[in-house]
XYZ file of C-alpha atoms in Angstrom:
598
model
C -93.861 164.711 359.046
C -94.916 167.085 356.310
C -94.006 166.705 352.667
C -95.091 169.655 350.597
C -93.417 169.529 347.220
C -91.089 166.632 346.590
C -93.056 165.758 343.496
C -94.690 167.060 340.416
C -97.200 165.844 338.005
C -97.281 163.113 335.489
C -98.641 163.083 332.035
C -99.198 160.474 329.443
C -99.635 160.876 325.788
C -101.269 159.068 323.035
C -99.660 158.645 319.695
C -97.433 161.712 319.458
C -97.978 163.141 322.872
C -96.392 164.058 326.185
C -96.911 162.530 329.564
C -95.990 161.564 333.104
C -94.082 162.643 336.135
C -93.986 161.948 339.907
C -92.571 159.583 342.432
C -92.254 156.112 343.870
C -89.988 153.237 344.690
C -89.599 149.656 345.580
C -88.568 147.183 348.145
C -87.705 143.780 349.258
C -87.063 142.087 352.583
C -84.633 139.226 353.053
C -84.472 136.575 355.718
C -81.580 135.920 358.098
C -79.917 132.926 359.758
C -79.736 129.394 358.322
C -82.142 127.093 360.188
C -82.969 124.251 357.792
C -81.460 122.575 354.778
C -82.324 119.900 352.259
C -80.049 118.204 349.752
C -80.717 116.510 346.416
C -78.401 114.323 344.354
C -78.247 114.406 340.594
C -80.134 112.115 338.268
C -77.996 109.476 336.614
C -77.883 111.057 333.173
C -74.728 111.155 331.080
C -75.196 114.705 329.831
C -77.408 116.257 332.483
C -77.427 116.065 336.239
C -77.851 118.194 339.300
C -77.586 118.534 343.046
C -79.889 120.906 344.915
C -79.526 122.277 348.426
C -82.743 123.812 349.812
C -82.078 125.741 353.019
C -84.788 127.247 355.216
C -82.959 130.312 356.475
C -85.726 131.700 358.695
C -89.220 130.759 359.779
C -91.942 132.638 361.623
C -95.652 132.175 362.243
C -96.844 132.695 358.649
C -93.675 133.032 356.620
C -90.183 131.802 355.913
C -87.008 132.597 354.056
C -85.139 130.115 351.895
C -81.874 129.789 350.008
C -81.414 127.351 347.126
C -77.996 126.176 345.900
C -77.793 124.476 342.508
C -74.773 122.377 341.488
C -74.542 121.214 337.889
C -73.153 117.647 337.729
C -73.783 117.250 334.002
C -72.387 118.951 330.918
C -71.930 122.763 330.973
C -75.135 124.805 330.540
C -75.699 128.422 329.432
C -78.931 128.959 331.377
C -81.025 126.975 333.816
C -84.592 126.426 334.952
C -85.297 124.777 338.306
C -88.755 123.387 339.087
C -90.388 122.031 342.232
C -93.820 121.697 343.822
C -95.067 122.501 347.317
C -97.249 120.017 349.174
C -98.528 122.358 351.895
C -99.793 125.403 350.015
C -96.632 127.480 350.440
C -96.401 130.618 348.316
C -93.276 132.444 347.144
C -93.731 136.155 347.845
C -90.469 137.728 346.658
C -87.113 136.550 345.402
C -83.627 137.534 344.292
C -80.919 136.254 341.934
C -83.539 134.376 339.869
C -86.838 135.036 338.134
C -89.340 133.066 340.213
C -92.936 132.347 339.205
C -95.599 130.133 340.726
C -98.738 128.507 339.375
C -100.699 126.646 342.028
C -98.220 124.402 343.827
C -95.686 124.460 340.976
C -92.734 126.852 341.271
C -90.278 127.739 338.505
C -86.999 129.609 339.027
C -85.023 130.789 335.986
C -81.467 132.080 335.786
C -80.625 135.723 335.192
C -78.076 137.128 332.747
C -75.194 136.870 335.190
C -75.700 133.412 336.748
C -76.946 131.193 333.931
C -73.593 129.733 332.873
C -72.769 126.658 334.955
C -69.734 124.539 334.122
C -69.633 120.889 335.161
C -69.383 120.992 338.940
C -70.317 124.704 338.962
C -72.766 126.109 341.517
C -74.998 129.136 341.921
C -77.662 130.182 344.408
C -80.805 132.244 344.720
C -83.147 133.078 347.560
C -86.714 134.027 348.327
C -89.258 134.760 351.030
C -92.462 132.773 351.221
C -95.701 132.297 353.116
C -96.983 129.122 354.752
C -100.082 128.082 356.650
C -98.411 126.300 359.546
C -96.798 123.351 357.781
C -93.670 124.055 355.759
C -92.315 120.784 354.411
C -89.330 120.791 352.078
C -90.230 119.921 348.461
C -89.760 116.229 347.715
C -88.113 116.592 344.278
C -86.429 119.175 342.100
C -85.930 119.234 338.327
C -83.167 121.144 336.562
C -83.915 121.505 332.882
C -86.426 118.692 333.175
C -83.932 116.297 334.811
C -84.930 115.099 338.271
C -82.443 115.722 341.069
C -83.002 112.607 343.195
C -82.075 111.601 346.718
C -83.529 114.437 348.772
C -83.124 114.096 352.507
C -85.112 115.588 355.347
C -83.918 118.963 356.578
C -82.843 119.774 360.070
C -85.606 121.381 362.083
C -85.982 125.132 362.510
C -85.353 126.647 365.950
C -87.644 125.337 368.677
C -88.689 128.922 369.393
C -89.035 130.474 365.939
C -89.608 134.219 365.650
C -93.228 135.329 365.450
C -92.599 138.105 362.955
C -90.577 138.308 359.764
C -86.965 139.416 360.101
C -86.459 143.151 359.665
C -82.852 143.001 358.493
C -81.236 141.115 355.623
C -79.088 138.012 356.138
C -75.598 138.582 357.487
C -74.388 137.493 354.051
C -77.217 138.798 351.855
C -77.739 137.548 348.324
C -75.882 139.828 345.987
C -75.504 140.381 342.299
C -71.956 139.883 341.030
C -70.730 143.385 340.115
C -69.684 144.035 336.523
C -66.766 146.295 335.644
C -66.799 149.418 337.764
C -67.873 147.558 340.882
C -71.618 148.139 340.489
C -74.205 145.387 340.909
C -75.884 144.229 337.717
C -79.247 144.763 339.399
C -79.050 147.131 342.392
C -82.395 145.874 343.703
C -81.372 142.215 343.908
C -80.905 141.124 347.491
C -81.570 144.620 348.822
C -84.118 146.413 350.915
C -85.368 149.736 349.548
C -85.695 153.007 351.440
C -89.113 153.828 352.852
C -89.615 157.599 352.725
C -90.758 158.445 356.281
C -92.634 161.558 355.138
C -94.775 159.656 352.626
C -95.119 156.729 355.011
C -96.525 158.971 357.751
C -99.119 160.457 355.403
C -100.148 157.040 354.122
C -100.380 155.594 357.642
C -102.592 158.495 358.754
C -105.225 157.504 356.161
C -107.907 154.961 357.133
C -106.517 151.613 356.001
C -103.260 153.223 354.970
C -101.062 151.082 357.181
C -101.581 148.262 354.682
C -99.156 150.007 352.306
C -97.374 152.661 354.365
C -94.284 150.469 354.681
C -93.775 150.339 350.907
C -90.720 152.147 349.492
C -91.344 155.204 347.346
C -89.067 157.687 345.586
C -87.733 161.014 346.772
C -88.360 163.757 344.226
C -85.832 166.554 343.902
C -88.064 168.729 341.751
C -86.479 172.109 342.506
C -83.231 173.424 343.877
C -84.701 174.131 347.311
C -85.623 170.455 347.698
C -81.931 169.592 348.002
C -81.691 171.354 351.371
C -85.343 170.776 352.294
C -88.200 173.266 352.445
C -91.124 174.142 354.679
C -90.267 171.483 357.212
C -89.715 168.793 354.562
C -86.592 166.637 354.560
C -83.684 167.539 352.326
C -81.419 165.129 350.462
C -78.943 164.636 353.316
C -81.770 164.041 355.763
C -83.165 161.298 353.515
C -79.761 159.690 353.083
C -79.142 159.782 356.837
C -82.550 158.191 357.396
C -81.618 155.544 354.832
C -78.456 154.729 356.765
C -80.600 154.204 359.861
C -82.939 151.890 357.919
C -80.022 150.014 356.371
C -78.696 148.439 359.591
C -76.912 145.704 357.617
C -77.013 144.291 354.123
C -77.803 146.325 351.020
C -80.288 149.185 350.767
C -81.462 151.099 347.681
C -82.404 154.779 347.834
C -84.472 156.051 344.896
C -84.137 159.674 343.795
C -85.922 161.516 341.002
C -83.727 164.094 339.253
C -86.302 166.496 337.855
C -85.473 170.160 337.282
C -84.412 170.720 333.670
C -84.568 174.235 332.226
C -87.899 174.719 330.472
C -89.144 171.568 332.179
C -92.105 169.711 330.752
C -92.527 171.732 327.601
C -95.789 170.051 326.573
C -97.750 170.435 329.802
C -98.391 173.002 332.506
C -99.100 171.222 335.790
C -95.447 170.290 336.319
C -93.585 173.227 334.815
C -90.444 174.004 336.794
C -88.458 176.862 338.266
C -85.817 177.263 335.530
C -86.342 179.092 332.261
C -85.476 177.507 328.894
C -81.980 179.030 328.725
C -80.861 178.423 332.322
C -78.689 175.393 331.599
C -75.708 176.757 333.519
C -77.880 177.314 336.590
C -79.151 173.752 336.263
C -75.590 172.439 336.251
C -74.032 174.552 339.013
C -76.968 175.132 341.380
C -78.788 171.827 340.999
C -76.784 168.870 339.643
C -73.418 169.813 341.178
C -74.772 170.124 344.765
C -76.636 166.808 344.418
C -73.496 165.108 343.123
C -71.422 166.550 345.969
C -73.789 165.082 348.557
C -74.042 161.685 346.865
C -70.249 161.473 346.623
C -69.848 161.906 350.394
C -68.061 158.778 351.662
C -70.603 158.628 354.485
C -73.139 157.332 351.950
C -70.830 154.987 350.034
C -72.587 151.914 351.479
C -75.945 152.849 349.934
C -77.081 151.856 346.455
C -78.417 155.132 345.055
C -80.781 154.833 342.083
C -81.387 158.056 340.170
C -84.304 158.286 337.749
C -83.246 161.073 335.444
C -85.498 163.824 334.110
C -88.954 162.401 333.667
C -90.803 163.544 330.513
C -87.977 165.464 328.913
C -86.403 163.630 325.975
C -89.558 162.052 324.483
C -91.053 165.545 324.126
C -88.285 166.361 321.647
C -89.580 163.548 319.438
C -93.360 163.758 319.736
C -94.222 167.382 320.514
C -92.168 169.382 318.029
C -92.908 170.916 314.644
C -94.110 168.415 312.104
C -96.135 166.526 314.694
C -99.863 167.117 315.315
C -99.206 167.716 319.020
C -96.358 170.213 318.575
C -95.904 173.038 321.070
C -93.809 176.172 320.710
C -92.080 175.439 324.040
C -90.895 172.011 322.873
C -89.594 173.547 319.627
C -87.550 175.956 321.749
C -86.078 173.148 323.852
C -85.180 171.095 320.797
C -83.540 174.091 319.126
C -81.442 175.144 322.132
C -80.446 171.576 323.021
C -80.734 172.146 326.747
C -82.726 168.984 327.449
C -80.013 166.884 325.809
C -77.223 168.864 327.471
C -78.901 168.741 330.878
C -79.556 164.999 330.796
C -76.043 164.296 329.522
C -74.506 166.461 332.232
C -76.557 164.760 334.963
C -75.662 161.286 333.697
C -71.978 162.127 333.491
C -71.756 163.814 336.879
C -73.884 161.332 338.816
C -72.748 158.244 336.936
C -69.155 158.936 337.929
C -70.035 158.173 341.553
C -69.289 154.535 342.357
C -72.570 153.704 344.116
C -74.971 155.662 341.858
C -77.123 153.843 339.274
C -78.632 156.061 336.559
C -81.983 155.123 334.998
C -83.258 157.417 332.225
C -86.948 158.035 331.607
C -88.243 156.229 328.500
C -91.890 157.292 328.437
C -94.543 154.586 328.223
C -96.220 152.487 325.572
C -99.121 154.922 325.150
C -96.636 157.632 324.231
C -93.754 156.052 322.363
C -95.195 152.705 321.251
C -96.011 153.846 317.708
C -93.613 153.197 314.840
C -92.863 156.869 314.251
C -92.014 157.438 317.934
C -90.265 154.266 319.087
C -87.007 154.244 317.127
C -86.655 158.023 317.061
C -86.957 158.108 320.863
C -84.309 155.415 321.296
C -81.972 157.455 319.085
C -82.684 160.536 321.201
C -81.860 158.605 324.384
C -78.501 157.627 322.908
C -77.785 161.205 321.883
C -78.388 162.454 325.434
C -76.450 159.568 326.991
C -73.355 160.612 325.040
C -73.678 164.384 325.558
C -71.658 166.603 327.899
C -68.931 164.008 328.449
C -71.301 161.176 329.364
C -71.009 157.677 327.912
C -73.437 154.810 327.399
C -71.716 153.029 330.292
C -73.059 155.691 332.682
C -76.636 154.589 331.954
C -77.510 151.577 334.091
C -81.022 151.302 332.705
C -84.294 153.010 331.820
C -87.614 153.529 333.579
C -91.086 153.434 331.977
C -94.595 154.413 333.058
C -93.338 156.875 335.667
C -96.332 158.383 337.454
C -98.542 156.985 334.716
C -101.440 154.540 334.587
C -100.684 152.119 331.721
C -101.508 148.520 332.639
C -98.536 146.303 333.404
C -99.850 143.397 331.335
C -103.074 143.050 329.384
C -104.127 139.396 329.561
C -107.322 139.395 327.493
C -106.050 140.649 324.129
C -102.745 140.576 322.230
C -101.375 142.809 319.544
C -101.449 139.839 317.123
C -105.201 139.191 317.642
C -107.847 139.973 315.059
C -111.646 140.006 315.145
C -113.576 139.211 311.977
C -110.418 139.894 310.003
C -109.704 143.246 311.682
C -106.461 143.581 313.617
C -106.447 144.634 317.272
C -104.064 147.380 316.162
C -106.996 148.962 314.300
C -109.159 149.241 317.414
C -109.851 152.740 318.678
C -108.045 151.997 321.959
C -104.825 150.565 320.463
C -104.886 152.920 317.458
C -102.063 151.210 315.521
C -99.723 151.032 318.519
C -97.234 148.149 318.513
C -97.759 147.396 322.217
C -100.710 146.760 324.485
C -99.037 147.166 327.885
C -95.945 148.344 329.745
C -94.177 145.017 330.176
C -94.069 144.250 326.459
C -93.070 147.856 325.703
C -90.286 147.917 328.310
C -88.816 144.645 327.064
C -88.956 145.789 323.430
C -87.396 149.172 324.233
C -84.616 147.400 326.119
C -83.876 145.217 323.068
C -83.815 148.282 320.822
C -81.458 150.199 323.126
C -79.044 147.268 323.409
C -78.988 147.103 319.603
C -77.869 150.758 319.591
C -74.881 150.004 321.795
C -76.172 150.249 325.358
C -74.906 147.576 327.762
C -76.213 144.070 327.089
C -77.174 143.839 330.786
C -79.256 147.021 330.617
C -82.072 146.853 333.172
C -85.574 148.327 333.033
C -87.773 149.667 335.825
C -91.569 149.854 335.583
C -93.532 152.203 337.827
C -96.507 150.156 339.044
C -97.705 152.591 341.698
C -101.064 153.308 340.037
C -101.615 150.839 337.197
C -103.411 148.026 339.035
C -106.911 148.844 337.718
C -108.635 146.454 340.113
C -112.009 146.695 341.780
C -115.399 145.825 340.367
C -114.633 147.307 336.935
C -111.735 144.919 336.265
C -112.682 142.540 333.412
C -112.404 138.826 334.089
C -112.192 137.802 330.438
C -112.078 139.038 326.839
C -114.711 141.323 325.401
C -117.396 140.213 322.975
C -116.371 139.314 319.438
C -118.980 141.640 317.949
C -116.240 143.955 316.691
C -112.595 144.624 317.363
C -113.575 147.565 319.611
C -115.985 145.553 321.760
C -113.328 142.841 322.039
C -110.605 145.212 323.215
C -112.738 147.548 325.321
C -114.529 144.694 327.055
C -111.317 142.948 328.041
C -108.820 145.717 328.785
C -107.749 146.292 332.393
C -106.807 149.920 331.778
C -110.177 151.649 332.199
C -109.170 155.151 331.182
C -111.284 156.955 328.625
C -108.176 157.411 326.466
C -104.492 156.419 326.672
C -103.589 160.111 326.531
C -105.254 160.848 329.890
C -102.642 161.283 332.603
C -103.942 163.412 335.461
C -105.446 161.955 338.689
C -107.335 159.269 336.815
C -110.690 158.125 338.150
C -110.934 154.397 338.874
C -107.198 153.755 339.099
C -105.722 151.369 341.674
C -102.414 150.466 343.238
C -100.481 148.053 341.039
C -97.945 145.317 341.652
C -96.028 145.851 344.854
C -92.383 146.834 344.501
C -90.236 143.781 343.824
C -86.871 142.929 342.280
C -86.249 141.023 339.034
C -89.926 140.200 338.347
C -89.535 139.455 334.612
C -86.902 139.065 331.915
C -84.922 142.271 331.465
C -86.771 144.046 334.283
C -84.640 145.079 337.261
C -87.683 145.919 339.382
C -91.266 147.015 339.681
C -91.120 150.278 341.624
C -93.385 152.911 343.132
C -91.556 156.000 341.878
C -94.759 158.038 342.049
C -95.840 157.993 345.712
C -99.520 157.002 345.700
C -101.659 159.812 347.070
C -99.644 162.692 345.658
C -101.607 164.738 343.154
C -100.701 164.937 339.468
C -101.962 168.498 339.209
C -104.655 170.868 340.403
C -108.174 170.494 339.014
C -108.510 174.292 339.007
C -106.103 177.198 338.878
C -104.283 177.648 342.209
C -101.734 180.482 342.632
C -98.358 179.132 343.836
C -94.653 179.966 344.067
C -93.487 176.631 342.591
C -93.870 177.541 338.918
C -96.730 175.067 338.443
C -99.431 176.059 335.993
C -103.015 174.923 335.568
C -103.383 172.181 332.978
C -106.909 171.555 331.722
C -106.111 167.826 331.534
C -106.482 167.882 335.346
C -109.946 169.478 335.072
C -112.711 166.824 335.218
C -114.951 169.040 333.043
C -112.396 169.341 330.233
C -113.471 167.822 326.911
C -109.971 167.205 325.620
C -107.569 168.009 322.783
C -105.592 166.282 320.037
C -103.388 164.517 322.575
C -106.276 162.562 324.064
C -108.450 162.226 320.997
C -110.693 165.086 322.169
C -111.983 162.915 325.002
C -112.994 163.814 328.533
C -109.989 164.089 330.842
C -111.184 161.380 333.252
C -109.572 163.215 336.180
C -110.775 163.429 339.767
C -112.300 166.620 341.120
C -110.969 168.826 343.917
C -107.334 167.917 343.309
C -104.549 170.029 344.880
C -101.290 171.151 343.245
C -99.010 168.479 341.872
C -97.005 166.770 344.589
C -99.435 167.709 347.361
C -101.356 165.075 349.298
C -104.676 164.049 347.752
C -106.587 161.925 350.257
C -109.490 161.078 347.954
C -107.102 159.720 345.337
C -105.218 157.637 347.906
C -108.447 156.048 349.115
C -109.509 155.242 345.555
C -106.119 153.710 344.773
C -106.397 151.410 347.789
C -109.979 150.463 346.939
C -109.070 149.504 343.371
C -105.697 147.904 344.122
C -104.686 144.853 342.094
C -103.434 142.648 343.586
C -106.032 143.568 346.183
C -104.901 144.720 349.612
């Protein structure tokens, strides 16, 4: 299948800059059918005790699914941590209803916001998929809050003829997130599969080696009005939703949409300018948002969990790229003065958020754009202003998304913002440049805390686009840089190998990042691939087109830069097509530099 323009370009910005846009998504596969169980009795403690049921729900040649039921037999607890060790090299690959981490044989599962409270005699459960090497023994002991749950018994055996491949549908009673008021799940990704866009999947699979990732879920970009019905042989919104119903079969399935067509779109860049002029707010409402809402409200699609990522790049531009800032543009001044970004986002949130199965996530930039003191709080205030415009309320925002179509590293392991070298703070290094954050995870968690303090829901969830921030390959540092100076320390150890944080277009050396997964860290609903890997950020030369997309010199590999990227080289790849079009050379480089490696 052909996909010509369901995407546009990203951007990043340094300090007071502008930045990203494009697509991606996320997924997770659950196992079906209980085939093995194990029970544990509580330790004999007066104030703490536990019973654990470990059920192998499916097993195939190299993998398995499991469900774990915890019963608290001690005093009431507000949160829990369950620990166990594997004896046969098993590895947890994805989980739901708990934050699960593994170090060697040791596994730790921690409660989420909605299932931490356990009264005496209270129970909760979580599940996961795992890999094994042929032997899959049940763990011998479990500890809840450090207290051993004794008395484990051997499980019943799995079927004598186990399946040879992983299950392709969720359990008949899939793990779910208890819905808060309004009937929506706290985390729509928990216990759900995520829609695989067949158009992107076909392009990825056609690339040498592409079948290694072509089954990953990515987003569907509605970047112009014509994309709603479909153009030039590409699928429209209804076609995608119908395809999602076919993929759903049973259980829960998330469909990820990018709402991206504001009037005067992307006022600080050119590669992803849109079809609507700065004053066409009424057209945006009646010809774009209203038709999308009408389709999403069709009862035919009521069984889907529809995640909308709303207007990438818009609101932060009203903070960082207006008069009084070094990176101001006349176009952004116009959009701030007429209020149409705020009105458009508010209208979209209100209209879409009124649909029972729609989950709105608003774009919140990235740490290399909004991580500075003069950007961070002002941006959060702007998000609140938009979330309460045009009849919308804070309750219609389910969460926020960061790093969309951008390249910022998920987590920098070799330096911290608190570090100093010879008395000089890491914040003073040329790379960090007084930012408060070194990576997207710390930024996303801090932005979440700030937004909750402004009145957003305490269960607000964050998404992080990890489609192109892996930075693997031979250039990936294995340890900190030399202590010669703060710059050698930071530059030698940083995973993000861009020339400058402000570089955003088709970056050379980038790699696929963490695979889409639900609830990977505290406050994070999911890692997603909202930007489909292999779709260009923008053309490296001027290309006439009827999509309203201009030529941005930040996509030109010969460009020597501007104030937004510290007058550095752009770091972009050559021979790139228009934004949203397939870029084979980029896709191959992303696979080559993937981290985790393919």
